[in-house]
Amino acid sequence: MPELTGLALAFVCLFIGGVLKGATGIGAPILAVPLLSSLYGVPTAVVLFSLPNFLSNGLQLWQYRRTPAPPGLLAPFALAGFFGAGLGTLMLVRLPSDVLQAVLAVAVFLFILLRLARPDWVLPMRVGRLLAAPLGFLGGVMFGAIGLSAPVSVPFLNALRLGRDVFVVTISAFFFALALMQIPMLALGGVMTGPLALASLIAVVPLWLGMPVGARLARYVSLKVFDHVTLAILGVIAARMLVQALG
């Protein structure tokens, strides 16, 4: 694939990821990391998305700073995710790229199945508080290793029925905590080079351009529409990644 075409696709993907994140609080890594991985491999994709993830979630935390987080849930969820991301980033540095790409493809398919199979699943908050630390750790490991924690974090928080604003502040704090561990470890592991760090910083632009568009669209377009579009795109991307990894 010509480099210019790959860059254009990456720009479009990050913009659409920003639209989805602005509308739902999630969407950017779910869409951007698999597509970038299919273009450049998992380690490069994770590095490219690391600064957009850190800055976009920091921005959303500031925007929703007056929204109260669920007591007894956010702290163990984010703290366990922080340490899980450390273990996952070590796996990213040491495992072969083809293995990581196959794991990422399977994780995307798992996310799609969970969203389609149990969309109305409800989890009581008292159970959610007990599961916050172990699921946060598992999500952190996945995020560090393949750049995607959504198969764990998103169904878990959706099942708690937090409400949009509380969901956004909780997931943003979680992703922000993961990035605080991930970025220094990527640099120390030699994966985040100077040119890739610059490319990651540039990747912030299309993501941030998309976020206000998504926030505005959320007032007029059903969230189910965003969900269905995201799942359809993810299915195609995951299939492509799995073929590449097996090939």
Coordinates of C-alpha atoms in Angstrom, one line a residue:
M1 CA 0.0 0.0 0.0
P2 CA 1.5 3.4 -0.9
E3 CA 2.6 5.4 2.1
L4 CA 0.5 8.4 1.1
T5 CA -2.6 6.1 1.0
G6 CA -1.8 4.6 4.4
L7 CA -1.4 8.1 5.9
A8 CA -4.7 9.2 4.5
L9 CA -6.5 6.1 5.8
A10 CA -4.9 6.7 9.2
F11 CA -6.0 10.3 9.3
V12 CA -9.6 9.4 8.3
C13 CA -9.6 6.6 10.9
L14 CA -8.4 8.9 13.7
F15 CA -11.0 11.5 12.7
I16 CA -13.8 9.0 12.8
G17 CA -12.5 7.7 16.1
G18 CA -12.6 11.2 17.4
V19 CA -16.2 11.5 16.2
L20 CA -17.2 8.3 18.0
K21 CA -15.3 9.4 21.2
G22 CA -17.0 12.8 21.2
A23 CA -20.4 11.2 20.8
T24 CA -20.0 8.2 23.2
G25 CA -16.9 8.6 25.3
I26 CA -15.3 5.6 23.6
G27 CA -14.6 4.7 20.0
A28 CA -11.2 6.2 19.2
P29 CA -9.0 3.2 20.2
I30 CA -11.6 0.7 19.2
L31 CA -11.5 1.9 15.7
A32 CA -8.1 3.5 15.3
V33 CA -5.8 0.9 16.8
P34 CA -7.0 -2.1 14.7
L35 CA -6.8 -0.1 11.5
L36 CA -3.4 1.3 12.3
S37 CA -2.3 -2.2 13.3
S38 CA -3.4 -3.6 9.9
L39 CA -1.3 -0.9 8.2
Y40 CA 1.8 -0.7 10.3
G41 CA 1.8 -3.6 12.8
V42 CA 0.7 -3.6 16.5
P43 CA 3.7 -2.0 18.2
T44 CA 3.7 1.0 15.8
A45 CA 0.0 1.4 16.1
V46 CA 0.1 1.4 19.8
V47 CA 2.8 4.1 19.8
L48 CA 1.0 6.2 17.2
F49 CA -2.2 6.2 19.3
S50 CA -0.5 6.7 22.7
L51 CA -0.3 10.5 22.7
P52 CA -3.8 11.0 21.1
N53 CA -5.2 8.7 23.8
F54 CA -3.4 10.5 26.6
L55 CA -4.4 14.0 25.5
S56 CA -7.9 13.2 24.4
N57 CA -8.8 11.5 27.6
G58 CA -7.2 14.3 29.6
L59 CA -9.3 16.8 27.7
Q60 CA -12.5 14.8 28.4
L61 CA -11.6 14.6 32.1
W62 CA -11.3 18.3 32.2
Q63 CA -14.6 18.8 30.3
Y64 CA -16.4 16.5 32.7
R65 CA -14.6 17.5 35.8
R66 CA -17.8 18.5 37.6
T67 CA -19.4 15.1 36.9
P68 CA -19.1 12.9 40.1
A69 CA -17.5 9.5 39.5
P70 CA -19.2 6.4 41.0
P71 CA -17.9 6.0 44.6
G72 CA -15.8 2.9 45.3
L73 CA -15.6 2.0 41.6
L74 CA -13.3 4.4 39.7
A75 CA -10.3 4.3 42.0
P76 CA -9.7 0.5 42.1
F77 CA -10.7 0.3 38.4
A78 CA -8.1 2.9 37.3
L79 CA -5.4 1.9 39.7
A80 CA -5.5 -1.8 38.8
G81 CA -5.5 -0.8 35.1
F82 CA -2.4 1.4 35.7
F83 CA -0.4 -1.6 36.9
G84 CA -1.9 -4.0 34.3
A85 CA -0.8 -1.6 31.6
G86 CA 2.7 -2.0 32.8
L87 CA 2.6 -5.8 32.4
G88 CA 0.9 -5.5 29.1
T89 CA 3.5 -3.1 27.7
L90 CA 6.3 -5.5 28.6
M91 CA 4.4 -8.2 26.6
L92 CA 4.2 -5.7 23.6
V93 CA 7.9 -5.2 23.7
R94 CA 8.8 -8.9 23.8
L95 CA 6.1 -10.7 21.8
P96 CA 6.3 -11.1 17.9
S97 CA 4.1 -8.6 16.0
D98 CA 2.2 -11.4 14.2
V99 CA 1.2 -12.9 17.5
L100 CA 0.0 -9.5 18.8
Q101 CA -1.9 -8.9 15.6
A102 CA -3.8 -12.2 15.9
V103 CA -4.6 -11.5 19.6
L104 CA -5.9 -8.1 18.7
A105 CA -8.1 -9.5 15.9
V106 CA -9.6 -12.1 18.3
A107 CA -10.1 -9.4 20.9
V108 CA -12.0 -7.2 18.4
F109 CA -14.2 -10.2 17.4
L110 CA -14.9 -10.9 21.1
F111 CA -15.9 -7.2 21.6
I112 CA -18.3 -7.5 18.7
L113 CA -19.9 -10.7 20.0
L114 CA -20.3 -9.3 23.5
R115 CA -22.0 -6.2 22.1
L116 CA -24.4 -8.2 19.9
A117 CA -25.1 -11.1 22.4
R118 CA -25.8 -9.2 25.6
P119 CA -26.6 -5.5 24.9
D120 CA -29.1 -5.3 27.8
W121 CA -27.1 -7.1 30.4
V122 CA -27.3 -5.3 33.8
L123 CA -24.7 -5.6 36.6
P124 CA -25.6 -4.3 40.2
M125 CA -23.2 -1.6 41.4
R126 CA -22.3 -3.6 44.5
V127 CA -21.0 -6.4 42.2
G128 CA -19.3 -3.9 40.0
R129 CA -17.3 -2.6 42.9
L130 CA -16.0 -6.1 43.6
L131 CA -15.1 -6.7 40.0
A132 CA -13.5 -3.3 39.4
A133 CA -10.0 -4.2 40.4
P134 CA -9.6 -7.6 38.6
L135 CA -11.3 -6.4 35.4
G136 CA -9.4 -3.1 35.5
F137 CA -6.1 -5.1 35.7
L138 CA -7.1 -7.4 32.9
G139 CA -8.2 -4.4 30.7
G140 CA -4.9 -2.7 31.5
V141 CA -2.9 -5.8 30.4
M142 CA -4.8 -5.9 27.1
F143 CA -4.3 -2.2 26.6
G144 CA -0.6 -2.4 27.2
A145 CA -0.1 -5.4 25.0
I146 CA -2.4 -4.7 22.0
G147 CA -3.6 -1.1 22.6
L148 CA -7.2 -2.1 23.2
S149 CA -9.0 -2.8 26.5
A150 CA -12.6 -2.4 25.1
P151 CA -13.5 -6.2 25.2
V152 CA -13.2 -5.9 29.0
S153 CA -13.7 -2.3 30.0
V154 CA -16.6 -1.2 27.8
P155 CA -19.1 -4.2 28.4
F156 CA -18.3 -4.0 32.1
L157 CA -19.1 -0.2 32.4
N158 CA -22.1 -0.5 30.0
A159 CA -23.5 -3.2 32.2
L160 CA -23.4 -0.9 35.2
R161 CA -25.8 1.6 33.5
L162 CA -23.9 4.6 34.6
G163 CA -25.5 7.2 32.4
R164 CA -23.6 9.0 29.6
D165 CA -21.8 11.7 31.6
V166 CA -20.7 9.3 34.4
F167 CA -19.7 6.7 31.9
V168 CA -17.5 9.2 30.0
V169 CA -15.7 10.5 33.0
T170 CA -15.1 6.9 34.3
I171 CA -13.8 5.5 31.0
S172 CA -11.7 8.7 30.4
A173 CA -10.0 8.4 33.8
F174 CA -9.4 4.7 33.2
F175 CA -7.7 5.3 29.8
F176 CA -5.8 8.3 31.2
A177 CA -4.4 6.1 34.0
L178 CA -3.3 3.4 31.5
A179 CA -1.5 6.0 29.3
L180 CA 0.4 7.3 32.3
M181 CA 2.0 3.9 32.7
Q182 CA 2.2 3.0 29.0
I183 CA 4.0 6.0 27.5
P184 CA 7.1 6.0 29.7
M185 CA 7.4 2.2 29.3
L186 CA 7.1 2.4 25.5
A187 CA 10.0 5.0 25.6
L188 CA 12.1 2.9 28.0
G189 CA 11.5 -0.3 25.9
G190 CA 12.8 1.4 22.8
V191 CA 9.5 1.1 20.9
M192 CA 8.6 4.8 21.0
T193 CA 11.4 6.4 18.9
G194 CA 11.7 10.1 18.2
P195 CA 10.0 10.0 14.8
L196 CA 7.2 7.8 16.1
A197 CA 6.7 10.1 19.0
L198 CA 6.4 13.1 16.6
A199 CA 4.0 11.1 14.4
S200 CA 1.9 10.3 17.5
L201 CA 1.8 14.0 18.4
I202 CA 0.6 14.9 14.9
A203 CA -2.1 12.1 15.2
V204 CA -3.7 14.2 17.9
V205 CA -4.9 16.7 15.3
P206 CA -7.5 14.5 13.4
L207 CA -8.7 13.0 16.6
W208 CA -9.4 16.4 18.2
L209 CA -11.0 17.6 15.0
G210 CA -13.5 14.7 15.2
M211 CA -14.4 15.0 18.9
P212 CA -16.5 18.2 18.7
V213 CA -18.2 16.9 15.6
G214 CA -19.2 13.7 17.5
A215 CA -20.4 15.8 20.5
R216 CA -22.7 17.8 18.2
L217 CA -23.9 14.7 16.3
A218 CA -24.8 13.0 19.6
R219 CA -27.6 15.5 20.0
Y220 CA -29.3 14.5 16.8
V221 CA -28.2 10.9 16.0
S222 CA -29.1 7.8 18.0
L223 CA -26.2 6.2 19.8
K224 CA -27.3 2.9 18.3
V225 CA -26.4 4.2 14.9
F226 CA -22.9 5.0 16.1
D227 CA -22.7 1.5 17.6
H228 CA -23.8 -0.3 14.5
V229 CA -21.5 1.6 12.2
T230 CA -18.6 1.0 14.6
L231 CA -19.3 -2.8 14.8
A232 CA -19.6 -3.1 11.0
I233 CA -16.2 -1.4 10.4
L234 CA -14.6 -3.4 13.2
G235 CA -15.7 -6.6 11.6
V236 CA -14.0 -5.8 8.3
I237 CA -10.8 -4.6 10.0
A238 CA -10.5 -7.6 12.4
A239 CA -11.0 -10.0 9.5
R240 CA -8.2 -8.3 7.5
M241 CA -5.9 -8.4 10.5
L242 CA -6.5 -12.1 11.1
V243 CA -5.8 -12.9 7.5
Q244 CA -2.6 -10.9 7.7
A245 CA -1.5 -12.6 10.9
L246 CA -2.2 -16.1 9.8
G247 CA -0.6 -15.4 6.4

